[in-house]
Coordinates of N, CA, C and O and ligand atoms in Angstrom, one line a residue:
M1022 N -18.3 32.8 -2.5 CA -19.1 31.9 -2.3 C -20.1 32.2 -2.0 O -20.6 32.3 -0.9
S1023 N -20.7 31.0 -2.6 CA -22.2 30.9 -2.9 C -22.6 30.1 -1.1 O -21.7 29.1 -0.8
I1024 N -23.7 30.6 -0.5 CA -24.0 29.6 0.9 C -24.2 28.3 0.3 O -23.7 27.4 0.7
P1025 N -25.0 27.7 -0.9 CA -25.4 26.4 -0.6 C -23.7 25.9 -1.0 O -23.6 24.2 -0.8
K1026 N -23.3 26.5 -1.8 CA -21.7 25.8 -1.7 C -20.9 25.4 -0.6 O -20.2 24.3 -0.4
Y1027 N -20.9 26.3 0.3 CA -20.3 26.1 1.7 C -20.6 25.4 2.1 O -20.2 24.6 2.6
W1028 N -22.5 25.1 2.2 CA -23.0 24.0 3.0 C -22.5 22.5 2.7 O -22.3 21.8 3.0
R1029 N -22.5 22.1 1.1 CA -22.1 21.4 0.7 C -20.5 20.9 0.5 O -20.5 19.5 0.9
E1030 N -19.8 22.0 0.9 CA -18.4 21.6 1.1 C -18.1 20.8 2.4 O -17.0 20.6 2.8
I1031 N -18.9 20.9 3.8 CA -18.9 20.9 4.8 C -18.2 19.8 4.9 O -17.3 19.9 6.0
P1032 N -18.8 18.5 4.6 CA -18.2 17.1 4.9 C -16.5 17.3 4.8 O -15.8 16.8 5.5
Q1033 N -16.6 17.4 3.5 CA -15.0 17.3 3.1 C -13.7 18.1 3.9 O -13.1 18.1 4.2
R1034 N -14.3 19.2 4.5 CA -13.8 20.7 4.5 C -13.7 20.4 6.3 O -12.6 20.4 7.0
Y1035 N -14.6 19.6 6.9 CA -14.6 19.4 8.4 C -14.1 18.1 8.9 O -13.5 18.0 10.2
R1036 N -14.2 17.2 8.1 CA -13.7 15.8 8.5 C -12.8 15.1 7.3 O -12.4 14.1 7.5
L1037 N -11.9 16.0 6.7 CA -11.1 15.1 5.5 C -11.8 14.2 4.9 O -11.3 12.7 4.9
E1038 N -13.1 14.1 4.7 CA -13.8 12.8 4.1 C -13.6 12.4 3.0 O -13.4 13.7 2.0
A1039 N -13.1 11.7 1.9 CA -12.7 10.8 0.8 C -13.5 9.7 0.5 O -14.0 9.4 1.8
L1040 N -13.2 9.8 -0.7 CA -13.7 8.5 -1.4 C -12.9 7.5 -2.0 O -11.8 7.4 -2.4
K1041 N -13.0 6.4 -1.3 CA -12.3 5.4 -1.8 C -12.7 4.4 -2.7 O -13.6 3.5 -2.1
C1042 N -12.0 3.8 -3.3 CA -12.9 2.7 -4.7 C -12.9 1.6 -3.5 O -12.0 0.7 -3.8
K1043 N -14.2 0.7 -4.4 CA -14.0 -0.3 -3.7 C -13.6 -1.2 -5.1 O -13.2 -2.6 -4.3
K1044 N -12.8 -1.2 -6.0 CA -12.6 -2.2 -6.6 C -11.1 -2.4 -6.5 O -10.5 -3.1 -6.8
C1045 N -10.3 -0.7 -6.9 CA -9.0 -0.8 -6.9 C -8.3 0.0 -5.8 O -7.1 -0.1 -5.4
G1046 N -9.3 0.4 -4.9 CA -8.7 0.9 -3.7 C -8.2 2.6 -3.5 O -7.4 2.7 -2.7
K1047 N -7.9 2.7 -5.0 CA -7.7 4.1 -4.8 C -8.5 4.9 -4.7 O -9.6 4.9 -4.3
I1048 N -7.6 6.2 -3.6 CA -8.5 7.4 -2.5 C -8.6 8.5 -3.8 O -7.7 8.9 -3.5
F1049 N -9.9 9.3 -3.4 CA -10.1 10.3 -4.5 C -10.3 11.4 -3.3 O -11.2 11.5 -1.7
F1050 N -9.5 12.2 -2.9 CA -9.8 14.1 -1.9 C -9.4 14.9 -3.2 O -8.3 15.0 -3.1
P1051 N -10.1 15.8 -3.4 CA -11.8 15.9 -2.9 C -12.4 14.9 -3.5 O -12.1 14.2 -4.6
P1052 N -13.3 13.7 -3.0 CA -14.2 13.0 -4.0 C -14.8 13.1 -5.2 O -15.0 14.4 -5.5
R1053 N -14.9 12.2 -6.2 CA -15.5 12.4 -7.3 C -16.0 10.9 -7.5 O -16.8 10.1 -6.7
L1054 N -17.0 11.2 -9.0 CA -17.8 10.2 -9.0 C -17.7 8.6 -9.5 O -18.4 7.5 -9.3
I1055 N -16.5 9.0 -10.5 CA -16.0 8.2 -11.6 C -14.5 7.8 -10.7 O -13.8 8.3 -11.0
C1056 N -14.6 6.4 -10.6 CA -12.5 6.3 -10.6 C -11.7 6.8 -11.6 O -12.2 5.9 -12.7
S1057 N -10.7 7.4 -11.6 CA -10.2 7.8 -12.9 C -9.3 6.4 -13.3 O -8.5 6.4 -14.4
N1058 N -9.1 5.3 -12.0 CA -8.7 4.1 -12.3 C -9.2 3.5 -13.2 O -8.4 2.3 -13.8
C1059 N -9.8 2.9 -12.6 CA -10.5 2.1 -13.0 C -12.0 2.0 -13.3 O -13.1 1.2 -14.0
K1060 N -12.2 3.0 -13.6 CA -13.7 3.3 -14.0 C -15.0 3.2 -13.8 O -16.0 3.4 -13.8
T1061 N -15.2 2.7 -12.2 CA -16.0 2.1 -11.7 C -16.8 3.4 -10.7 O -16.0 4.2 -10.4
Q1062 N -17.7 3.3 -10.4 CA -18.5 4.1 -9.4 C -18.8 3.6 -8.1 O -19.8 4.0 -7.5
E1063 N -18.2 2.5 -7.8 CA -18.3 2.3 -6.6 C -17.4 2.9 -5.4 O -16.4 2.3 -5.7
F1064 N -17.8 3.3 -4.5 CA -17.1 3.9 -3.6 C -17.2 3.8 -2.2 O -18.5 3.9 -1.7
E1065 N -16.2 3.4 -0.9 CA -16.7 3.6 0.7 C -16.1 4.9 0.9 O -15.1 5.3 0.3
N1066 N -17.0 5.5 1.5 CA -16.6 6.6 2.7 C -15.3 6.6 3.6 O -15.2 5.6 4.4
I1067 N -14.7 7.2 3.5 CA -13.4 7.2 4.3 C -13.0 8.3 5.4 O -13.3 9.3 4.3
R1068 N -12.0 8.6 6.1 CA -11.3 9.4 6.7 C -10.1 9.3 6.4 O -9.5 8.8 6.5
L1069 N -9.7 10.5 5.6 CA -8.0 10.9 5.4 C -7.2 11.0 6.9 O -8.1 10.9 8.0
K1070 N -5.9 10.0 6.6 CA -5.4 10.3 8.3 C -4.8 11.7 8.3 O -4.8 12.4 7.2
E1071 N -5.1 12.2 9.8 CA -4.8 13.5 10.0 C -2.9 13.8 10.3 O -2.9 15.1 10.5
E1072 N -2.2 13.0 9.9 CA -0.6 13.5 10.1 C -0.1 13.1 9.0 O -0.6 11.9 8.0
G1073 N 0.7 13.6 8.4 CA 1.7 13.2 7.1 C 3.2 14.1 7.2 O 3.6 14.5 8.1
K1074 N 3.7 14.3 6.0 CA 4.7 15.1 6.1 C 5.0 16.0 4.7 O 4.4 15.5 3.3
I1075 N 5.4 17.1 4.6 CA 5.8 17.9 3.8 C 6.1 17.4 2.5 O 7.5 17.2 2.4
V1076 N 5.3 17.8 1.3 CA 6.5 17.1 0.4 C 6.7 18.4 -0.4 O 8.4 18.2 -1.2
T1077 N 6.0 19.5 -0.3 CA 6.9 20.4 -1.0 C 6.3 21.7 -0.5 O 4.9 21.4 0.1
Y1078 N 6.5 23.5 -0.6 CA 5.9 24.0 0.0 C 6.3 25.6 -0.8 O 7.5 25.7 -1.4
T1079 N 5.7 26.5 -0.7 CA 5.9 27.8 -0.6 C 5.7 29.1 0.1 O 4.6 28.5 0.6
I1080 N 5.9 30.1 -0.2 CA 5.5 31.7 0.6 C 4.7 32.0 0.0 O 5.1 32.4 -1.2
I1081 N 3.6 32.1 0.4 CA 2.7 33.4 -0.7 C 3.2 34.8 0.1 O 2.8 34.7 1.3
R1082 N 3.6 35.2 -1.0 CA 3.5 36.8 -0.7 C 2.3 37.5 -1.4 O 2.6 38.5 -0.5
V1083 N 1.7 37.7 -2.1 CA 0.5 38.2 -3.1 C -0.3 36.8 -2.9 O -0.4 36.5 -3.9
P1084 N -1.1 37.5 -1.8 CA -2.7 36.4 -1.9 C -3.8 36.8 -2.7 O -3.7 38.0 -3.3
P1085 N -4.6 35.7 -2.7 CA -6.0 36.4 -2.9 C -6.3 37.4 -2.1 O -6.1 37.7 -0.7
K1086 N -7.1 38.2 -3.0 CA -8.3 39.6 -2.0 C -8.6 39.1 -0.9 O -8.0 39.5 0.2
Q1087 N -9.2 37.9 -0.5 CA -9.8 37.5 0.5 C -8.9 37.1 2.0 O -8.9 37.2 3.2
F1088 N -7.7 37.1 1.4 CA -6.7 36.8 2.3 C -5.5 37.7 2.4 O -4.7 37.4 3.3
N1089 N -6.2 38.9 2.5 CA -4.6 40.1 2.6 C -4.5 40.4 3.9 O -6.1 40.1 4.5
G1090 N -3.6 40.9 4.4 CA -3.4 40.8 5.6 C -2.5 39.6 6.4 O -2.0 39.9 7.4
Q1091 N -3.1 38.8 5.7 CA -2.2 37.2 6.1 C -0.8 37.1 5.8 O 0.0 36.3 6.3
A1092 N -0.6 37.4 4.2 CA 0.8 37.6 3.8 C 1.4 38.2 4.6 O 1.6 38.8 5.0
P1093 N 2.6 37.3 4.3 CA 3.0 36.3 3.7 C 3.0 35.1 4.6 O 3.2 35.0 6.0
Y1094 N 2.2 33.7 4.1 CA 2.3 32.8 4.9 C 2.3 31.5 4.0 O 2.4 31.5 2.5
P1095 N 2.7 30.4 4.8 CA 3.1 29.2 4.0 C 2.4 28.6 3.5 O 1.1 28.2 4.1
V1096 N 2.4 27.4 2.0 CA 1.3 26.9 1.5 C 1.9 25.6 1.3 O 3.2 25.8 0.8
A1097 N 1.8 24.5 1.7 CA 2.6 22.8 1.3 C 1.2 22.2 0.6 O 0.5 22.1 0.5
I1098 N 2.3 21.5 0.1 CA 1.5 20.0 -0.4 C 2.1 18.8 0.8 O 3.4 18.6 0.7
V1099 N 1.5 18.5 1.3 CA 1.8 17.2 2.4 C 0.5 15.7 2.0 O -0.3 15.4 1.6
E1100 N 1.8 15.2 2.1 CA 1.4 13.8 1.7 C 0.8 13.0 3.2 O 2.0 13.0 4.2
L1101 N -0.2 12.7 3.4 CA -0.6 12.3 4.3 C -0.5 10.6 4.7 O 0.3 9.9 3.7
D1102 N -0.5 10.1 6.1 CA 0.2 8.6 6.0 C -0.2 7.7 5.1 O -0.3 6.3 5.0
D1103 N -1.5 8.0 4.6 CA -2.1 7.3 3.8 C -1.9 7.3 2.1 O -2.7 6.8 1.8
G1104 N -0.8 8.6 1.9 CA -0.4 8.1 0.6 C -1.6 9.3 0.0 O -0.8 9.7 -1.2
V1105 N -2.3 9.8 0.1 CA -2.8 11.1 0.0 C -2.5 12.3 -0.1 O -2.1 12.6 1.1
R1106 N -2.3 13.1 -0.9 CA -1.6 14.5 -1.0 C -2.7 15.7 -1.5 O -3.0 15.2 -1.8
I1107 N -2.4 16.6 -0.2 CA -3.1 17.3 -0.5 C -2.7 18.8 0.1 O -1.4 18.9 0.7
M1108 N -3.3 20.0 -0.7 CA -2.9 21.1 -0.5 C -3.8 22.1 1.1 O -4.3 22.0 1.0
G1109 N -2.4 22.6 1.6 CA -3.4 23.9 2.7 C -2.0 24.8 3.1 O -0.9 24.4 2.5
Q1110 N -2.6 25.9 4.4 CA -1.4 26.4 4.6 C -1.1 26.1 6.2 O -1.2 25.3 6.6
I1111 N 0.2 26.0 6.1 CA 0.7 25.6 7.0 C 0.4 26.8 8.2 O 1.1 28.1 7.6
T1112 N 0.3 26.8 9.6 CA 0.1 27.9 10.5 C 0.6 27.7 12.0 O 1.5 26.8 11.9
D1113 N 0.8 28.8 12.3 CA 1.5 29.3 13.4 C 2.9 28.7 13.5 O 3.1 28.0 14.6
A1114 N 3.4 28.7 12.1 CA 5.1 28.2 12.5 C 5.5 29.7 11.9 O 5.5 30.5 11.0
N1115 N 6.7 29.8 11.9 CA 8.4 30.6 11.4 C 8.7 30.1 10.0 O 8.3 28.8 10.3
P1116 N 8.6 30.7 9.1 CA 8.6 30.2 7.9 C 10.1 29.3 7.8 O 10.4 28.4 6.9
E1117 N 11.1 30.1 8.7 CA 12.4 29.1 8.9 C 12.3 27.7 9.5 O 13.2 27.2 8.9
E1118 N 11.2 27.6 9.9 CA 11.3 26.5 10.4 C 10.5 25.1 9.6 O 10.4 24.1 10.1
I1119 N 10.0 25.7 8.4 CA 8.9 24.7 7.5 C 10.5 23.9 6.7 O 11.1 24.7 5.8
E1120 N 10.6 22.6 6.6 CA 11.3 22.0 6.0 C 10.9 21.3 4.9 O 9.5 20.2 5.8
I1121 N 11.1 20.3 3.8 CA 10.6 19.7 3.2 C 10.8 17.9 4.0 O 12.2 17.7 4.3
G1122 N 9.4 17.3 3.8 CA 10.0 16.5 4.9 C 9.6 16.4 6.1 O 9.6 15.1 6.9
K1123 N 9.4 17.4 6.7 CA 8.7 17.8 8.2 C 7.2 17.4 8.5 O 6.9 17.3 7.3
K1124 N 7.2 16.6 9.6 CA 5.9 16.0 10.0 C 4.5 17.0 10.5 O 5.5 18.3 10.8
V1125 N 3.8 17.0 9.9 CA 2.6 18.1 10.1 C 1.3 17.2 10.7 O 1.2 15.9 10.2
R1126 N 0.4 18.0 11.0 CA -0.7 17.6 11.6 C -1.8 18.3 11.2 O -1.9 19.5 11.1
V1127 N -2.9 17.7 10.7 CA -4.0 18.5 10.2 C -4.5 19.1 11.6 O -5.1 18.5 12.3
V1128 N -5.4 20.5 11.3 CA -5.7 21.3 12.3 C -7.0 21.8 11.3 O -6.6 22.1 10.3
F1129 N -8.4 21.9 12.3 CA -9.4 22.6 11.9 C -9.2 24.5 12.5 O -9.2 24.4 13.3
R1130 N -9.3 25.4 11.1 CA -9.2 26.8 11.4 C -9.5 27.6 10.9 O -10.3 27.5 10.1
K1131 N -10.1 28.7 11.4 CA -10.9 29.6 10.5 C -10.0 30.2 9.1 O -8.4 30.4 9.0
I1132 N -10.8 29.9 8.2 CA -9.9 30.3 6.6 C -10.3 31.5 6.4 O -9.2 32.6 5.6
Q1133 N -11.5 32.2 6.3 CA -11.8 33.7 6.1 C -12.8 33.8 6.6 O -13.9 33.1 7.3
E1134 N -13.4 35.4 7.0 CA -14.5 35.8 7.5 C -15.0 36.6 6.2 O -14.2 37.0 5.3
Q1135 N -16.4 36.3 6.0 CA -16.8 36.8 5.1 C -17.9 38.0 5.0 O -18.9 37.4 5.4
G1136 N -17.4 39.3 4.4 CA -18.2 40.6 4.4 C -19.1 40.4 5.7 O -19.3 40.0 6.8
H1137 N -20.2 41.3 5.4 CA -21.2 41.4 6.3 C -22.0 40.4 6.9 O -22.9 40.2 8.1
A1138 N -21.9 39.3 5.5 CA -23.1 38.3 6.3 C -22.4 37.4 7.5 O -23.1 37.1 7.8
G1139 N -21.3 37.8 7.8 CA -20.7 37.3 8.9 C -20.4 35.9 8.8 O -19.8 34.9 9.5
I1140 N -20.4 35.0 7.7 CA -19.8 34.2 7.1 C -18.4 33.4 7.6 O -17.8 34.0 7.1
I1141 N -18.6 32.6 8.5 CA -16.9 32.3 8.8 C -16.6 30.8 8.3 O -17.4 30.0 8.1
N1142 N -15.4 31.0 7.2 CA -15.4 29.1 6.5 C -14.3 28.8 7.6 O -13.3 29.4 7.9
Y1143 N -14.3 27.5 8.2 CA -13.4 26.9 8.5 C -13.2 25.7 7.7 O -13.6 25.3 6.7
G1144 N -11.4 25.6 7.9 CA -11.4 24.2 6.7 C -10.1 24.3 7.5 O -9.5 24.0 8.4
Y1145 N -9.6 23.0 6.5 CA -7.9 22.5 7.1 C -6.7 23.4 7.3 O -6.6 23.8 5.7
K1146 N -5.7 23.4 8.2 CA -4.5 23.7 7.9 C -3.6 22.7 8.6 O -4.4 21.9 8.9
F1147 N -2.4 23.2 8.2 CA -1.2 22.1 9.0 C -0.9 22.8 9.7 O 0.1 23.9 9.8
I1148 N -0.4 21.9 11.1 CA 0.7 22.5 12.2 C 2.0 21.8 11.8 O 1.7 20.3 11.5
L1149 N 3.0 21.9 12.4 CA 4.1 21.4 12.6 C 4.2 20.4 13.9 O 3.2 21.1 14.7
K1150 N 4.8 19.3 13.6 CA 4.3 18.4 14.7 C 5.8 18.5 15.6 O 7.3 18.6 15.0
Ligands
ZN1358 ZN1 -10.8 2.2 -8.9

């Protein structure tokens, strides 16, 4: 991942920033330029709710190279309290504790460390409530 891309992504990675269509109210995360529902281009910035429940999950046993050493780890699709679904890793939990429908909270954690440059990426993960 290049540095410019990394910096561009900071707002949404750090603050769960989403866009809400001013016309129809649909919420987009990650943000996009045109509403897929009503085609308008007018949005307001909102922050997503930081709590939700597990819709589905899977245990990753063969991770992408940069996550070597972390496997196996659970990844879930979570429906936040405002209805938006996001995907992320569940952290600080035993796989046996994870169940569909369980409540989770969004936390910000280190995702990966990048080689010699020492760039550390942070992003959201979920913890069980
Ligand atoms: Zn719309």
